[in-house]
Short mmCIF file of C-alpha atoms in Angstrom, two decimals:
data_model
loop_
_atom_site.label_atom_id
_atom_site.label_comp_id
_atom_site.label_asym_id
_atom_site.label_seq_id
_atom_site.Cartn_x
_atom_site.Cartn_y
_atom_site.Cartn_z
CA UNK A 13 -9.22 -22.99 -4.25
CA UNK A 14 -11.86 -20.21 -4.38
CA UNK A 15 -13.45 -19.69 -0.97
CA UNK A 16 -16.29 -17.25 -1.79
CA UNK A 17 -17.46 -17.12 1.89
CA UNK A 18 -13.92 -16.04 3.04
CA UNK A 19 -13.54 -13.40 0.32
CA UNK A 20 -16.93 -12.00 1.23
CA UNK A 21 -16.16 -11.94 4.86
CA UNK A 22 -12.86 -10.24 4.26
CA UNK A 23 -14.48 -7.59 2.14
CA UNK A 24 -17.11 -6.90 4.75
CA UNK A 25 -14.76 -6.79 7.74
CA UNK A 26 -15.21 -3.49 9.62
CA UNK A 27 -13.44 -1.70 12.44
CA UNK A 28 -15.34 0.65 14.85
CA UNK A 29 -13.52 3.88 15.00
CA UNK A 30 -13.92 6.95 17.37
CA UNK A 31 -12.37 10.02 15.72
CA UNK A 32 -11.39 12.42 18.47
CA UNK A 33 -10.96 16.01 17.18
CA UNK A 34 -7.94 17.51 18.85
CA UNK A 35 -9.35 20.29 21.02
CA UNK A 36 -5.91 22.11 21.09
CA UNK A 37 -6.01 22.54 17.35
CA UNK A 38 -9.74 22.76 16.66
CA UNK A 39 -10.09 25.41 19.42
CA UNK A 40 -13.58 26.55 18.45
CA UNK A 41 -15.05 23.05 18.46
CA UNK A 42 -18.35 22.63 20.31
CA UNK A 43 -19.28 19.30 21.95
CA UNK A 44 -19.46 16.48 21.17
CA UNK A 45 -15.81 16.36 20.03
CA UNK A 46 -15.88 12.76 18.80
CA UNK A 47 -17.45 11.02 15.86
CA UNK A 48 -18.01 7.35 15.69
CA UNK A 49 -17.97 5.26 12.45
CA UNK A 50 -17.68 1.70 11.25
CA UNK A 51 -14.98 1.62 8.62
CA UNK A 52 -14.15 -1.11 6.08
CA UNK A 53 -10.85 -2.84 6.73
CA UNK A 54 -10.16 -3.07 3.05
CA UNK A 55 -10.56 0.61 2.25
CA UNK A 56 -8.55 3.69 2.83
CA UNK A 57 -9.03 6.64 5.24
CA UNK A 58 -9.31 9.41 2.61
CA UNK A 59 -12.26 7.52 1.09
CA UNK A 60 -14.11 7.19 4.39
CA UNK A 61 -13.92 10.47 6.12
CA UNK A 62 -16.62 12.55 4.51
CA UNK A 63 -19.24 12.01 7.24
CA UNK A 64 -16.77 12.62 10.07
CA UNK A 65 -15.56 15.79 8.32
CA UNK A 66 -19.05 17.01 7.68
CA UNK A 67 -19.80 16.51 11.43
CA UNK A 68 -16.60 18.38 12.32
CA UNK A 69 -17.28 21.23 9.87
CA UNK A 70 -20.69 21.84 11.59
CA UNK A 71 -19.17 21.72 15.02
CA UNK A 72 -16.36 24.28 14.16
CA UNK A 73 -18.44 26.49 11.84
CA UNK A 74 -15.94 26.00 9.02
CA UNK A 75 -15.59 23.90 5.96
CA UNK A 76 -13.06 21.22 6.80
CA UNK A 77 -11.86 19.06 3.82
CA UNK A 78 -9.73 15.87 3.95
CA UNK A 79 -6.68 17.77 2.96
CA UNK A 80 -7.02 19.99 6.08
CA UNK A 81 -6.54 17.06 8.48
CA UNK A 82 -4.31 14.23 9.34
CA UNK A 83 -4.76 11.19 11.53
CA UNK A 84 -2.65 10.01 14.42
CA UNK A 85 -2.74 7.07 16.81
CA UNK A 86 -0.46 6.63 19.76
CA UNK A 87 2.09 9.16 18.25
CA UNK A 88 2.04 7.24 14.89
CA UNK A 89 1.08 9.09 11.66
CA UNK A 90 -1.54 7.05 9.85
CA UNK A 91 -0.53 6.73 6.24
CA UNK A 92 -3.35 7.72 3.81
CA UNK A 93 -2.30 5.04 1.27
CA UNK A 94 -2.27 2.06 3.61
CA UNK A 95 -5.45 0.03 3.91
CA UNK A 96 -7.28 0.75 7.19
CA UNK A 97 -7.22 -2.89 8.38
CA UNK A 98 -3.41 -3.05 7.90
CA UNK A 99 -2.95 0.14 9.89
CA UNK A 100 -5.16 -1.26 12.71
CA UNK A 101 -3.26 -4.53 12.82
CA UNK A 102 -0.01 -2.76 12.78
CA UNK A 103 -0.57 -0.26 15.52
CA UNK A 104 -3.25 -1.56 17.84
CA UNK A 105 -1.41 -4.50 19.32
CA UNK A 106 -3.79 -5.04 22.23
CA UNK A 107 -6.81 -5.24 19.92
CA UNK A 108 -8.67 -2.42 21.69
CA UNK A 109 -11.95 -1.35 20.22
CA UNK A 110 -13.18 1.15 19.29
CA UNK A 111 -10.00 2.45 17.64
CA UNK A 112 -9.65 5.94 19.11
CA UNK A 113 -7.89 8.02 16.41
CA UNK A 114 -6.81 11.62 16.89
CA UNK A 115 -7.64 13.98 14.14
CA UNK A 116 -5.21 16.84 13.78
CA UNK A 117 -5.06 19.98 11.71
CA UNK A 118 -1.56 21.45 12.47
CA UNK A 119 2.07 20.42 11.84
CA UNK A 120 0.92 18.51 8.77
CA UNK A 121 3.48 15.72 8.21
CA UNK A 122 5.61 16.11 5.11
CA UNK A 123 5.75 12.42 4.37
CA UNK A 124 1.99 12.00 3.84
CA UNK A 125 0.82 11.55 0.25
CA UNK A 126 -1.93 13.83 -0.82
CA UNK A 127 -5.31 12.43 0.34
CA UNK A 128 -7.32 13.51 -2.76
CA UNK A 129 -9.40 10.85 -4.49
CA UNK A 130 -7.31 11.15 -7.67
CA UNK A 131 -4.04 10.50 -5.74
CA UNK A 132 -5.65 7.50 -3.98
CA UNK A 133 -6.84 6.15 -7.30
CA UNK A 134 -3.35 6.52 -8.75
CA UNK A 135 -1.55 4.89 -5.90
CA UNK A 136 -4.14 2.06 -5.65
CA UNK A 137 -3.95 1.31 -9.36
CA UNK A 138 -0.16 1.43 -9.38
CA UNK A 139 -0.16 -1.28 -6.74
CA UNK A 140 -2.60 -3.44 -8.77
CA UNK A 141 -0.20 -2.91 -11.73
CA UNK A 142 2.76 -3.93 -9.71
CA UNK A 143 0.95 -7.09 -8.40
CA UNK A 144 0.06 -8.05 -11.92
CA UNK A 145 3.63 -7.48 -13.00
CA UNK A 146 4.63 -10.07 -10.38
CA UNK A 147 1.80 -12.47 -11.20
CA UNK A 148 1.48 -12.20 -14.98
CA UNK A 149 4.34 -9.94 -16.17
CA UNK A 150 1.64 -7.19 -16.31
CA UNK A 151 -0.16 -8.89 -19.32
CA UNK A 152 -3.59 -9.10 -17.69
CA UNK A 153 -3.75 -5.50 -16.36
CA UNK A 154 -2.47 -4.16 -19.64
CA UNK A 155 -5.12 -6.02 -21.48
CA UNK A 156 -7.95 -4.23 -19.48
CA UNK A 157 -9.45 -0.86 -20.38
CA UNK A 158 -9.03 2.29 -18.41
CA UNK A 159 -12.69 1.92 -17.59
CA UNK A 160 -12.02 -1.42 -16.02
CA UNK A 161 -9.12 -0.08 -13.99
CA UNK A 162 -11.36 2.70 -12.70
CA UNK A 163 -14.02 0.18 -11.74
CA UNK A 164 -11.56 -1.63 -9.57
CA UNK A 165 -10.92 1.52 -7.61
CA UNK A 166 -14.50 2.86 -7.60
CA UNK A 167 -15.91 -0.35 -6.37
CA UNK A 168 -13.61 -0.11 -3.38
CA UNK A 169 -14.49 3.49 -2.78
CA UNK A 170 -18.17 2.66 -3.06
CA UNK A 171 -17.96 -0.68 -1.20
CA UNK A 172 -19.34 -2.74 -4.05
CA UNK A 173 -18.04 -6.38 -3.77
CA UNK A 174 -19.67 -7.79 -6.96
CA UNK A 175 -18.48 -4.78 -9.04
CA UNK A 176 -14.98 -5.27 -7.77
CA UNK A 177 -14.85 -8.97 -8.43
CA UNK A 178 -16.41 -8.73 -11.83
CA UNK A 179 -13.08 -7.12 -12.86
CA UNK A 180 -10.74 -8.58 -10.30
CA UNK A 181 -11.52 -12.24 -11.12
CA UNK A 182 -9.38 -11.73 -14.21
CA UNK A 183 -6.44 -10.64 -12.18
CA UNK A 184 -6.95 -13.71 -9.92
CA UNK A 185 -7.63 -16.40 -12.49
CA UNK A 186 -6.47 -16.01 -16.06
CA UNK A 187 -6.70 -18.70 -18.82
CA UNK A 188 -3.41 -20.40 -17.95
CA UNK A 189 -4.13 -20.26 -14.20
CA UNK A 190 -0.38 -19.79 -13.78
CA UNK A 191 1.10 -16.98 -11.73
CA UNK A 192 4.81 -16.34 -11.69
CA UNK A 193 5.24 -14.76 -8.31
CA UNK A 194 2.88 -14.15 -5.40
CA UNK A 195 2.41 -10.40 -4.49
CA UNK A 196 3.10 -10.37 -0.72
CA UNK A 197 4.56 -7.69 1.59
CA UNK A 198 5.87 -8.16 5.05
CA UNK A 199 5.50 -5.43 7.61
CA UNK A 200 7.24 -4.72 10.95
CA UNK A 201 6.13 -1.45 12.49
CA UNK A 202 8.76 1.24 12.15
CA UNK A 203 10.55 -0.23 9.10
CA UNK A 204 9.81 -0.10 5.34
CA UNK A 205 8.04 -3.27 4.24
CA UNK A 206 9.92 -6.26 2.79
CA UNK A 207 9.01 -7.66 -0.56
CA UNK A 208 10.83 -10.53 -2.26
CA UNK A 209 10.11 -12.91 -5.16
CA UNK A 210 7.90 -15.69 -3.85
CA UNK A 211 7.05 -18.59 -6.27
CA UNK A 212 3.64 -20.31 -5.66
CA UNK A 213 5.30 -23.64 -5.70
CA UNK A 214 8.46 -25.20 -4.35
CA UNK A 215 10.96 -27.08 -6.56
CA UNK A 216 9.09 -30.34 -5.89
CA UNK A 217 5.82 -28.76 -7.03
CA UNK A 218 4.41 -28.76 -3.46
CA UNK A 219 2.60 -25.38 -2.70
CA UNK A 220 4.80 -22.78 -1.08
CA UNK A 221 3.54 -22.16 2.47
CA UNK A 222 3.50 -18.87 4.49
CA UNK A 223 6.39 -20.03 6.80
CA UNK A 224 8.73 -20.47 3.75
CA UNK A 225 7.71 -17.13 2.26
CA UNK A 226 8.52 -15.35 5.44
CA UNK A 227 11.84 -17.08 5.87
CA UNK A 228 12.74 -16.01 2.37
CA UNK A 229 12.13 -12.38 3.24
CA UNK A 230 13.47 -12.55 6.74
CA UNK A 231 15.96 -15.36 6.78
CA UNK A 232 16.91 -15.00 10.46
CA UNK A 233 13.41 -14.68 11.91
CA UNK A 234 12.60 -16.46 15.17
CA UNK A 235 9.00 -17.44 14.82
CA UNK A 236 8.57 -17.94 18.57
CA UNK A 237 8.86 -14.20 19.11
CA UNK A 238 6.30 -13.18 16.51
CA UNK A 239 2.62 -13.33 15.74
CA UNK A 240 1.73 -13.41 12.03
CA UNK A 241 -1.32 -11.47 11.18
CA UNK A 242 -3.19 -10.64 7.96
CA UNK A 243 -6.72 -9.18 7.69
CA UNK A 244 -6.94 -9.20 11.47
CA UNK A 245 -6.41 -12.98 11.50
CA UNK A 246 -3.59 -14.93 13.06
CA UNK A 247 -2.70 -16.90 9.91
CA UNK A 248 -1.38 -20.45 10.29
CA UNK A 249 2.20 -20.74 9.04
CA UNK A 250 1.33 -23.83 6.88
CA UNK A 251 -1.20 -21.81 4.83
CA UNK A 252 -0.52 -21.99 1.06
CA UNK A 253 0.44 -18.64 -0.25
CA UNK A 254 -1.39 -19.11 -3.62
CA UNK A 255 -4.57 -19.76 -1.59
CA UNK A 256 -3.80 -16.57 0.41
CA UNK A 257 -3.26 -14.64 -2.88
CA UNK A 258 -6.71 -15.51 -4.14
CA UNK A 259 -8.69 -15.34 -0.89
CA UNK A 260 -6.82 -13.17 1.62
CA UNK A 261 -5.43 -10.41 -0.52
CA UNK A 262 -6.48 -6.76 -0.16
CA UNK A 263 -8.18 -5.09 -3.20
CA UNK A 264 -4.76 -3.86 -4.39
CA UNK A 265 -4.06 -7.59 -5.09
CA UNK A 266 -1.23 -7.75 -2.46
CA UNK A 267 -1.19 -10.01 0.64
CA UNK A 268 -0.19 -7.65 3.47
CA UNK A 269 1.37 -9.59 6.31
CA UNK A 270 1.96 -8.00 9.69
CA UNK A 271 4.86 -9.51 11.81
CA UNK A 272 4.09 -8.49 15.41
CA UNK A 273 6.54 -9.04 18.14
CA UNK A 274 4.87 -11.07 20.90
CA UNK B 27 21.81 -10.98 -5.81
CA UNK B 28 22.58 -11.44 -2.19
CA UNK B 29 20.02 -10.14 0.19
CA UNK B 30 22.57 -8.78 2.51
CA UNK B 31 24.24 -6.61 -0.12
CA UNK B 32 23.57 -3.13 1.08
CA UNK B 33 24.33 -0.86 -1.92
CA UNK B 34 22.29 -0.59 -5.20
CA UNK B 35 23.55 0.57 -8.52
CA UNK B 36 20.94 2.90 -9.88
CA UNK B 37 20.47 4.23 -13.52
CA UNK B 38 17.99 7.04 -13.66
CA UNK B 39 16.40 7.74 -17.05
CA UNK B 40 14.38 10.73 -18.07
CA UNK B 41 11.00 10.11 -19.67
CA UNK B 42 8.64 12.51 -21.44
CA UNK B 43 9.75 16.15 -21.03
CA UNK B 44 11.67 15.61 -17.89
CA UNK B 45 15.20 17.24 -17.74
CA UNK B 46 18.02 14.90 -18.19
CA UNK B 47 20.35 14.45 -15.17
CA UNK B 48 24.05 15.11 -16.01
CA UNK B 49 24.95 12.32 -13.66
CA UNK B 50 22.43 9.50 -13.92
CA UNK B 51 24.46 6.53 -12.43
CA UNK B 52 24.39 6.44 -8.68
CA UNK B 53 25.39 3.94 -6.04
CA UNK B 54 23.07 4.26 -3.02
CA UNK B 55 22.03 2.47 0.07
CA UNK B 56 19.50 -0.28 -0.65
CA UNK B 57 17.34 0.58 2.27
CA UNK B 58 16.61 4.02 0.92
CA UNK B 59 12.97 4.32 -0.19
CA UNK B 60 11.26 5.65 -3.33
CA UNK B 61 10.17 8.65 -1.28
CA UNK B 62 13.92 9.33 -0.56
CA UNK B 63 14.68 8.95 -4.26
CA UNK B 64 11.94 11.31 -5.38
CA UNK B 65 13.30 13.98 -2.93
CA UNK B 66 16.81 13.29 -4.20
CA UNK B 67 15.97 13.76 -7.84
CA UNK B 68 13.85 16.88 -7.23
CA UNK B 69 16.81 18.46 -5.24
CA UNK B 70 19.27 17.46 -8.05
CA UNK B 71 17.09 18.92 -10.83
CA UNK B 72 15.96 21.92 -8.82
CA UNK B 73 12.37 20.88 -9.00
CA UNK B 74 10.12 22.39 -6.39
CA UNK B 75 9.16 19.87 -3.62
CA UNK B 76 5.43 20.47 -4.30
CA UNK B 77 5.72 19.78 -8.00
CA UNK B 78 4.88 16.29 -9.33
CA UNK B 79 7.66 13.77 -10.15
CA UNK B 80 6.62 10.27 -11.21
CA UNK B 81 8.94 7.34 -11.06
CA UNK B 82 8.35 4.18 -13.09
CA UNK B 83 9.63 0.60 -12.95
CA UNK B 84 9.90 -1.52 -16.11
CA UNK B 85 7.98 1.34 -17.77
CA UNK B 86 4.78 -0.10 -16.37
CA UNK B 87 4.13 1.00 -12.87
CA UNK B 88 4.94 3.57 -10.21
CA UNK B 89 6.27 1.90 -7.08
CA UNK B 90 4.93 2.84 -3.66
CA UNK B 91 6.80 5.66 -1.86
CA UNK B 92 7.62 3.13 0.87
CA UNK B 93 9.24 0.60 -1.40
CA UNK B 94 12.96 0.13 -0.64
CA UNK B 95 15.38 0.27 -3.68
CA UNK B 96 16.73 -3.13 -2.66
CA UNK B 97 13.24 -4.78 -2.73
CA UNK B 98 12.60 -3.21 -6.17
CA UNK B 99 16.00 -4.58 -7.44
CA UNK B 100 15.22 -8.04 -5.99
CA UNK B 101 11.79 -8.25 -7.49
CA UNK B 102 12.03 -6.53 -10.85
CA UNK B 103 15.45 -6.74 -12.31
CA UNK B 104 17.91 -9.43 -13.27
CA UNK B 105 20.85 -7.13 -14.05
CA UNK B 106 23.05 -5.55 -11.46
CA UNK B 107 21.64 -2.05 -12.22
CA UNK B 108 18.22 -0.92 -11.07
CA UNK B 109 16.80 1.20 -13.87
CA UNK B 110 14.14 3.69 -12.89
CA UNK B 111 12.45 6.16 -15.24
CA UNK B 112 11.35 9.69 -13.91
CA UNK B 113 8.90 11.99 -15.44
CA UNK B 114 7.12 15.18 -14.51
CA UNK B 115 3.93 13.77 -16.07
CA UNK B 116 2.12 10.49 -15.62
CA UNK B 117 3.86 8.87 -18.64
CA UNK B 118 2.80 5.29 -18.19
CA UNK B 119 -0.17 5.91 -15.82
#
């Protein structure tokens, strides 16, 4: 049930990104106007921009902070509170690398959450709480200290796998080893995500598989027109969702599934 | 609760020092998001768009701004009403 190798590989997955600073908006920028970085799939952009912004600040002779910029790809606003890997899977259908992202400073979109570390911490922990509400009626997360909650977030921000799992293992495996519902979200670009109650087992006690979970959320789906992706992987439809919850979840304890029209 | 039912019965409850809404029962489209609801409550209560407003489900977590009201109803309530608490401070943070 616990696939250490897989969990480790998921955590260490990275995407090469080229940040292009929009020369129409950063008018004083000197060359070079791009900055390259390898970003963790499981992290969030506001936590990974300090080097790129330091580079930009030097090139424009001005202190640029994360709240002064926003990110755009192919006309899409990249949401600060979505994991980097989910955003890549969602918007880069052809798998192009490096991921060339436009860094903007003007016309700041209203819908973006505030990219401060405090806001990211809040949103992240609320997702973890919601996931535990589904799994354990919130009993495990509420039995943890505030310090343990903060360690979950800080270990993502600092990319520390062992620190993360020293706390997260309790959210994944409690004494009863029973979970009520599997935290899972289904995304189609351009629509709000779908989330429904998914039991880990079917009525006959067989493990619920991904195909059944997707059908519950999208009853009329035609699988022949879609590719099902999570963590950059084309996930087989007969994968057990409880296995996915323990090994393929993002740090917020949710399985994020992208349904891409083929 | 049928998945195709499009409207949600909402009951909005003030928490902490939040002002109480004169009308707190609303029937709204299920595919509205939490972000929409935050803007709606702020407008109703004349709260500045840049001020904080926290929403809570089951008095235990703040849902993502992208959550639809219908998905919250499906996942976290057994009654026909979706009860959401609002606060100007992080009451159950």
